[in-house]
Tab-separated table of C-alpha atoms in Angstrom:
chain	number	residue	atom	x	y	z
I	1	SER	CA	32.874	-39.506	-3.972
I	2	GLN	CA	34.320	-36.397	-2.397
I	3	ARG	CA	34.764	-34.756	-5.808
I	4	CYS	CA	31.105	-35.365	-6.672
I	5	CYS	CA	29.990	-33.922	-3.345
I	6	LEU	CA	32.127	-30.831	-3.844
I	7	GLY	CA	30.795	-30.440	-7.373
I	8	PHE	CA	27.213	-30.757	-6.139
I	9	LEU	CA	27.813	-28.198	-3.366
I	10	ALA	CA	29.387	-25.811	-5.872
I	11	LEU	CA	26.332	-26.204	-8.137
I	12	VAL	CA	23.928	-25.558	-5.256
I	13	LEU	CA	25.972	-22.533	-4.140
I	14	GLY	CA	26.001	-21.195	-7.709
I	15	ILE	CA	22.222	-21.563	-7.957
I	16	HIS	CA	21.755	-19.837	-4.600
I	17	ILE	CA	23.998	-16.942	-5.634
I	18	SER	CA	22.142	-16.595	-8.948
I	19	LEU	CA	18.768	-16.647	-7.208
I	20	TYR	CA	19.976	-14.107	-4.657
I	21	PHE	CA	21.011	-11.617	-7.323
I	22	MET	CA	17.779	-12.333	-9.149
I	23	ALA	CA	15.867	-11.505	-5.963
I	24	ILE	CA	17.580	-8.175	-5.296
I	25	HIS	CA	17.545	-7.044	-8.933
I	26	GLU	CA	15.617	-3.832	-9.547
I	27	ALA	CA	14.102	-3.089	-12.930
I	28	PRO	CA	14.788	0.384	-14.379
I	29	PHE	CA	12.333	2.973	-13.107
I	30	PRO	CA	10.311	4.749	-15.806
I	31	SER	CA	11.225	8.281	-16.828
I	32	SER	CA	8.824	11.135	-16.052
I	33	THR	CA	7.551	11.011	-19.625
I	34	GLU	CA	7.101	7.231	-19.595
I	35	LEU	CA	5.284	7.346	-16.244
I	36	LEU	CA	2.884	10.027	-17.470
I	37	GLU	CA	2.218	8.476	-20.874
I	38	LYS	CA	1.839	4.870	-19.698
I	39	ASP	CA	0.164	5.215	-16.299
I	40	GLY	CA	-0.815	8.884	-15.922
I	41	GLY	CA	1.481	9.417	-12.946
I	42	PHE	CA	3.885	12.147	-11.871
I	43	TYR	CA	7.129	12.373	-9.921
I	44	PHE	CA	7.873	14.606	-6.930
I	45	GLU	CA	11.390	14.999	-5.572
I	46	ARG	CA	11.190	14.127	-1.889
I	47	PRO	CA	12.679	16.695	0.515
I	48	SER	CA	13.730	13.891	2.871
I	49	ASP	CA	16.301	12.289	0.564
I	50	GLY	CA	16.033	13.798	-2.909
I	51	LYS	CA	14.598	10.582	-4.377
I	52	LEU	CA	11.392	10.305	-6.378
I	53	LEU	CA	7.863	9.894	-5.029
I	54	GLU	CA	5.333	8.673	-7.571
I	55	TYR	CA	1.867	10.209	-7.301
I	56	TYR	CA	-1.384	10.517	-9.222
I	57	ASP	CA	-3.422	13.712	-9.397
I	58	ILE	CA	-6.912	12.605	-10.359
I	59	ASN	CA	-9.480	15.161	-11.558
I	60	GLN	CA	-7.361	18.228	-10.891
I	61	SER	CA	-10.360	20.533	-11.375
I	62	GLY	CA	-12.165	19.054	-8.339
I	63	SER	CA	-12.990	21.538	-5.588
I	64	THR	CA	-12.464	19.170	-2.613
I	65	LEU	CA	-9.103	17.491	-2.200
I	66	VAL	CA	-8.749	14.018	-0.731
I	67	LEU	CA	-5.348	12.512	-0.032
I	68	VAL	CA	-5.800	8.791	-0.697
I	69	ILE	CA	-3.217	6.212	0.423
I	70	HIS	CA	-3.145	2.656	-0.909
I	71	GLY	CA	-2.364	-0.540	0.976
I	72	SER	CA	0.011	-3.435	0.425
I	73	SER	CA	0.529	-4.890	-3.070
I	74	SER	CA	-0.814	-1.834	-4.880
I	75	THR	CA	0.228	1.685	-5.871
I	76	GLY	CA	-1.202	5.182	-6.107
I	77	ARG	CA	-2.500	4.202	-9.538
I	78	LEU	CA	-5.116	2.076	-7.759
I	79	PHE	CA	-7.362	5.105	-7.237
I	80	THR	CA	-7.544	5.971	-10.934
I	81	GLU	CA	-10.510	3.581	-11.002
I	82	TYR	CA	-12.417	6.286	-9.079
I	83	GLU	CA	-11.796	9.012	-11.672
I	84	GLU	CA	-15.389	9.086	-12.930
I	85	PHE	CA	-16.690	9.108	-9.335
I	86	ALA	CA	-14.340	12.003	-8.547
I	87	GLN	CA	-15.599	13.974	-11.539
I	88	GLN	CA	-19.224	13.409	-10.582
I	89	ASN	CA	-18.592	14.585	-7.015
I	90	SER	CA	-16.089	17.392	-7.747
I	91	LEU	CA	-13.322	15.592	-5.872
I	92	ARG	CA	-9.614	15.922	-6.538
I	93	LEU	CA	-7.738	12.786	-5.497
I	94	VAL	CA	-4.010	13.008	-4.812
I	95	SER	CA	-2.695	9.469	-4.554
I	96	PRO	CA	1.012	8.903	-3.754
I	97	SER	CA	2.657	5.508	-4.000
I	98	ILE	CA	4.268	4.496	-0.711
I	99	PRO	CA	8.070	4.369	-1.190
I	100	GLY	CA	9.110	0.892	-2.296
I	101	PHE	CA	5.832	0.370	-4.190
I	102	GLY	CA	5.336	1.059	-7.881
I	103	ALA	CA	7.674	3.757	-9.176
I	104	SER	CA	8.235	5.383	-5.769
I	105	GLN	CA	11.874	4.838	-4.901
I	106	ALA	CA	12.461	3.103	-1.577
I	107	TYR	CA	13.716	4.802	1.563
I	108	ALA	CA	17.143	3.769	2.811
I	109	LYS	CA	15.621	2.336	6.006
I	110	MET	CA	12.553	0.424	4.801
I	111	GLU	CA	12.871	-2.007	7.710
I	112	ASP	CA	12.267	0.849	10.198
I	113	ILE	CA	8.472	1.160	10.385
I	114	LYS	CA	8.467	4.343	12.454
I	115	TYR	CA	10.957	6.019	10.113
I	116	VAL	CA	8.954	5.084	7.006
I	117	LEU	CA	5.643	6.299	8.469
I	118	GLU	CA	7.000	9.595	9.769
I	119	THR	CA	9.181	10.380	6.739
I	120	PHE	CA	6.375	9.555	4.323
I	121	SER	CA	4.094	11.895	6.263
I	122	LYS	CA	6.559	14.784	5.954
I	123	ASP	CA	7.187	14.095	2.259
I	124	VAL	CA	3.480	13.927	1.439
I	125	LEU	CA	2.727	17.161	3.289
I	126	SER	CA	5.537	18.752	1.272
I	127	LEU	CA	3.956	17.358	-1.909
I	128	LEU	CA	0.652	19.004	-0.971
I	129	ASP	CA	2.514	22.274	-0.301
I	130	HIS	CA	4.026	21.936	-3.781
I	131	LEU	CA	0.509	21.480	-5.205
I	132	LYS	CA	-0.620	24.555	-3.221
I	133	VAL	CA	-3.130	22.569	-1.167
I	134	GLU	CA	-4.042	24.103	2.180
I	135	GLN	CA	-6.751	21.874	3.685
I	136	PHE	CA	-7.785	18.368	2.751
I	137	PHE	CA	-9.426	15.087	3.714
I	138	VAL	CA	-7.462	11.841	4.101
I	139	LEU	CA	-8.481	8.280	3.216
I	140	GLY	CA	-6.362	5.214	3.958
I	141	LEU	CA	-7.014	1.776	2.477
I	142	SER	CA	-5.933	-1.375	4.348
I	143	MET	CA	-2.235	-1.010	5.335
I	144	GLY	CA	-2.407	2.564	4.045
I	145	SER	CA	-4.652	3.452	6.988
I	146	GLU	CA	-1.757	3.791	9.407
I	147	PHE	CA	0.010	6.054	6.911
I	148	ALA	CA	-3.251	8.025	6.720
I	149	PHE	CA	-3.567	8.446	10.484
I	150	VAL	CA	0.081	9.435	10.954
I	151	THR	CA	-0.141	11.968	8.107
I	152	GLY	CA	-3.613	13.082	9.174
I	153	SER	CA	-2.639	13.693	12.788
I	154	ASN	CA	0.367	15.752	11.662
I	155	ALA	CA	-1.860	17.750	9.318
I	156	ALA	CA	-4.370	18.273	12.149
I	157	LYS	CA	-1.654	19.956	14.227
I	158	GLU	CA	-1.235	22.446	11.382
I	159	GLY	CA	-5.003	23.020	11.074
I	160	ARG	CA	-5.086	21.404	7.629
I	161	LEU	CA	-7.100	18.206	8.244
I	162	LEU	CA	-10.814	18.413	7.378
I	163	GLY	CA	-11.676	14.764	8.014
I	164	ILE	CA	-10.250	11.265	7.878
I	165	SER	CA	-11.539	7.847	6.828
I	166	SER	CA	-10.157	4.351	6.670
I	167	THR	CA	-11.462	1.452	4.618
I	168	VAL	CA	-10.672	-2.088	5.855
I	169	GLY	CA	-7.977	-0.379	7.897
I	170	VAL	CA	-4.964	-2.118	9.437
I	171	VAL	CA	-3.489	-0.091	12.275
I	172	PHE	CA	-2.152	-2.518	14.895
I	173	PRO	CA	-0.857	-6.108	15.110
I	174	GLN	CA	-3.163	-9.090	14.868
I	175	GLU	CA	-2.703	-12.399	16.680
I	176	LYS	CA	-3.027	-14.382	13.455
I	177	PHE	CA	0.360	-13.044	12.300
I	178	GLU	CA	2.310	-14.035	15.409
I	179	GLY	CA	3.814	-17.064	13.688
I	180	PHE	CA	5.533	-15.022	10.979
I	181	VAL	CA	9.288	-14.567	10.953
I	182	ASP	CA	10.390	-10.979	11.309
I	183	LYS	CA	12.348	-10.853	8.045
I	184	SER	CA	11.685	-12.381	4.639
I	185	PRO	CA	13.851	-15.481	4.028
I	186	PRO	CA	15.753	-15.562	0.711
I	187	TYR	CA	13.394	-18.017	-0.992
I	188	LEU	CA	10.466	-15.634	-0.434
I	189	ARG	CA	12.456	-12.821	-2.011
I	190	VAL	CA	13.147	-15.024	-5.023
I	191	LEU	CA	9.480	-15.994	-5.287
I	192	ALA	CA	8.389	-12.354	-4.942
I	193	ASN	CA	10.798	-11.304	-7.680
I	194	ILE	CA	9.548	-14.019	-10.025
I	195	MET	CA	5.932	-13.085	-9.360
I	196	SER	CA	6.647	-9.389	-9.904
I	197	ASN	CA	8.201	-9.929	-13.352
I	198	GLN	CA	5.915	-8.442	-15.986
I	199	TYR	CA	6.639	-11.279	-18.418
I	200	VAL	CA	6.518	-14.197	-15.969
I	201	GLY	CA	4.639	-13.011	-12.897
I	202	TRP	CA	1.611	-11.443	-14.569
I	203	PRO	CA	0.714	-14.616	-16.563
I	204	ILE	CA	1.124	-16.593	-13.323
I	205	PHE	CA	-1.221	-14.205	-11.519
I	206	GLN	CA	-3.709	-14.640	-14.342
I	207	ALA	CA	-3.378	-18.424	-14.074
I	208	LEU	CA	-3.882	-18.365	-10.300
I	209	ALA	CA	-7.038	-16.336	-10.758
I	210	ARG	CA	-8.846	-19.100	-12.644
I	211	PRO	CA	-8.596	-22.670	-11.357
I	212	PHE	CA	-10.326	-22.494	-7.980
I	213	MET	CA	-13.911	-21.487	-8.690
I	214	GLY	CA	-14.462	-21.886	-12.384
I	215	GLU	CA	-14.398	-18.760	-14.541
I	216	ARG	CA	-12.009	-16.584	-12.518
I	217	SER	CA	-11.006	-16.751	-8.878
I	218	ALA	CA	-8.153	-16.968	-6.407
I	219	PRO	CA	-7.864	-16.908	-2.604
I	220	MET	CA	-7.221	-13.134	-2.679
I	221	MET	CA	-9.749	-12.470	-5.437
I	222	PRO	CA	-13.195	-13.962	-4.647
I	223	PRO	CA	-15.669	-14.589	-7.476
I	224	GLU	CA	-17.889	-11.712	-6.309
I	225	VAL	CA	-15.324	-9.275	-7.714
I	226	PRO	CA	-16.264	-8.415	-11.337
I	227	GLU	CA	-13.902	-9.689	-14.026
I	228	ASP	CA	-12.716	-6.277	-15.222
I	229	ARG	CA	-11.987	-5.036	-11.698
I	230	ALA	CA	-10.223	-8.288	-10.787
I	231	THR	CA	-7.966	-7.875	-13.830
I	232	PHE	CA	-7.213	-4.287	-12.823
I	233	LEU	CA	-6.423	-5.269	-9.222
I	234	LEU	CA	-4.200	-8.181	-10.240
I	235	LYS	CA	-2.320	-5.859	-12.579
I	236	GLU	CA	-1.860	-3.470	-9.649
I	237	ILE	CA	-0.327	-6.294	-7.603
I	238	GLU	CA	2.154	-6.980	-10.387
I	239	ARG	CA	2.932	-3.280	-10.830
I	240	SER	CA	3.426	-2.664	-7.115
I	241	HIS	CA	6.582	-4.838	-7.114
I	242	ARG	CA	7.669	-4.414	-10.740
I	243	TYR	CA	10.547	-1.998	-10.118
I	244	THR	CA	11.690	-2.968	-6.628
I	245	LEU	CA	10.971	-5.563	-3.931
I	246	SER	CA	11.417	-3.031	-1.116
I	247	GLY	CA	7.665	-2.568	-0.704
I	248	ALA	CA	7.074	-6.316	-0.450
I	249	LEU	CA	9.778	-6.584	2.187
I	250	TYR	CA	8.358	-3.578	4.062
I	251	ALA	CA	4.895	-5.177	4.092
I	252	THR	CA	6.339	-8.424	5.467
I	253	THR	CA	8.272	-6.514	8.110
I	254	TYR	CA	5.155	-4.469	8.904
I	255	TRP	CA	3.027	-7.511	9.622
I	256	THR	CA	5.693	-9.218	11.714
I	257	LEU	CA	7.313	-6.382	13.661
I	258	ARG	CA	3.951	-4.807	14.513
I	259	VAL	CA	3.138	-8.048	16.295
I	260	GLN	CA	6.267	-7.775	18.401
I	261	HIS	CA	6.225	-3.989	18.895
I	262	PRO	CA	2.632	-2.718	19.123
I	263	GLU	CA	3.580	0.951	19.272
I	264	THR	CA	1.263	3.840	18.505
I	265	TYR	CA	2.807	6.025	15.819
I	266	ALA	CA	-0.075	8.421	15.100
I	267	ASP	CA	-0.921	11.200	17.536
I	268	TYR	CA	-4.606	10.370	17.841
I	269	GLU	CA	-5.180	13.156	20.379
I	270	ALA	CA	-4.508	15.684	17.614
I	271	ILE	CA	-7.625	14.425	15.783
I	272	THR	CA	-10.129	16.465	17.782
I	273	GLU	CA	-13.923	16.207	17.849
I	274	ASN	CA	-14.381	18.811	15.108
I	275	ILE	CA	-12.610	16.469	12.673
I	276	PRO	CA	-14.961	13.695	11.478
I	277	VAL	CA	-13.570	10.156	11.501
I	278	GLN	CA	-15.226	7.256	9.652
I	279	LEU	CA	-14.069	3.644	9.736
I	280	TYR	CA	-15.400	1.363	6.991
I	281	TYR	CA	-15.007	-2.359	7.567
I	282	GLY	CA	-16.135	-5.536	5.813
I	283	THR	CA	-18.470	-7.857	7.688
I	284	LYS	CA	-16.858	-10.809	5.878
I	285	ASP	CA	-13.279	-9.542	5.944
I	286	SER	CA	-11.004	-12.596	6.056
I	287	MET	CA	-7.797	-10.543	6.329
I	288	VAL	CA	-8.450	-7.778	8.871
I	289	ASP	CA	-10.160	-8.308	12.216
I	290	PHE	CA	-12.674	-5.832	13.625
I	291	ASP	CA	-10.181	-5.428	16.483
I	292	ASN	CA	-8.418	-2.911	14.233
I	293	GLN	CA	-11.513	-0.739	14.151
I	294	GLN	CA	-12.115	-1.237	17.866
I	295	TYR	CA	-8.571	-0.045	18.507
I	296	LEU	CA	-9.333	3.183	16.631
I	297	LEU	CA	-12.704	3.574	18.331
I	298	ASP	CA	-10.889	3.392	21.676
I	299	LYS	CA	-8.275	5.909	20.552
I	300	ILE	CA	-10.683	8.354	18.870
I	301	LYS	CA	-13.876	8.484	20.896
I	302	HIS	CA	-15.910	10.370	18.271
I	303	ALA	CA	-14.996	7.965	15.438
I	304	VAL	CA	-17.847	6.086	13.743
I	305	ALA	CA	-17.554	2.499	12.480
I	306	ILE	CA	-19.554	1.799	9.312
I	307	PRO	CA	-19.956	-1.793	8.036
I	308	PHE	CA	-20.319	-3.005	4.469
I	309	GLU	CA	-21.189	-6.548	3.453
I	310	GLY	CA	-18.154	-8.103	1.813
I	311	ASP	CA	-14.574	-9.314	2.039
I	312	HIS	CA	-11.346	-7.296	2.194
I	313	VAL	CA	-10.721	-7.101	-1.543
I	314	GLU	CA	-14.368	-6.188	-2.202
I	315	ALA	CA	-13.931	-2.873	-0.385
I	316	ASN	CA	-15.159	0.069	-2.436
I	317	CYS	CA	-13.782	3.432	-1.386
I	318	GLY	CA	-16.623	5.306	-3.080
I	319	GLU	CA	-18.721	5.542	0.078
I	320	ALA	CA	-15.775	6.774	2.138
I	321	LEU	CA	-14.868	9.309	-0.554
I	322	GLY	CA	-18.466	10.490	-0.789
């Protein structure tokens, strides 16, 4: 009957509204004390908007500073796994979380790729000024590589860049992503929010990591990855979207809009021949084509491409840091 139909539509609408508010809900960000005690991170007030940028300062006594920038579905905390390596090689790693990931508050215009890249670059250079860092190396991992090249080229103009590396770098659109929509539909936001919940999402991630290849595996986590590192990486995925979905939406926008608008945001000409450039790529990378590295080789003639045998998630930044 008409009354039943109206009742059913009202129920569906109520569920949709509930799911929508569930999707856009943001968990409370940790205080400075909580961030330091639980994860070892710090906050920096961004000059661009006065909001907070989360960062990690790993092995502060190291004599050589490397700015390290994470990729999608991770945070600056990712590079704490290299703390022992940093100590052994007298490296100081400063690792900010891209706004919208982890406890870094999102920018107001996360859908504007150019704005995010350029504003992040300015904020990070201000962070390094705050830490009294004059010259430094830069390393970008996966999606973080474009952030690294934008920030690195700006630092090069100021005479501050000593060298730059990317590991499994993503810097321009790939044909395999042409079928994506250019904005996340509501159901994906709901799914992302569920998966990012520390009480629901993390057990689901753990469950997904096991059924495919016996002991522990998942499409994004091949069995070659040791158990302890896989657990750490899966926890990073959960943490990257724990407080806000803005980073997840930025990553989706990044993959789709870069297909439609293949602009060059970094000033590659500023990275002159006296600045070494190394591009590490996986020979079995199922996520990032070598075309990304070829693009950089064409832009930066003195860049060197260095292969490692493995998939995207098996990338180890130790060689690039060394």
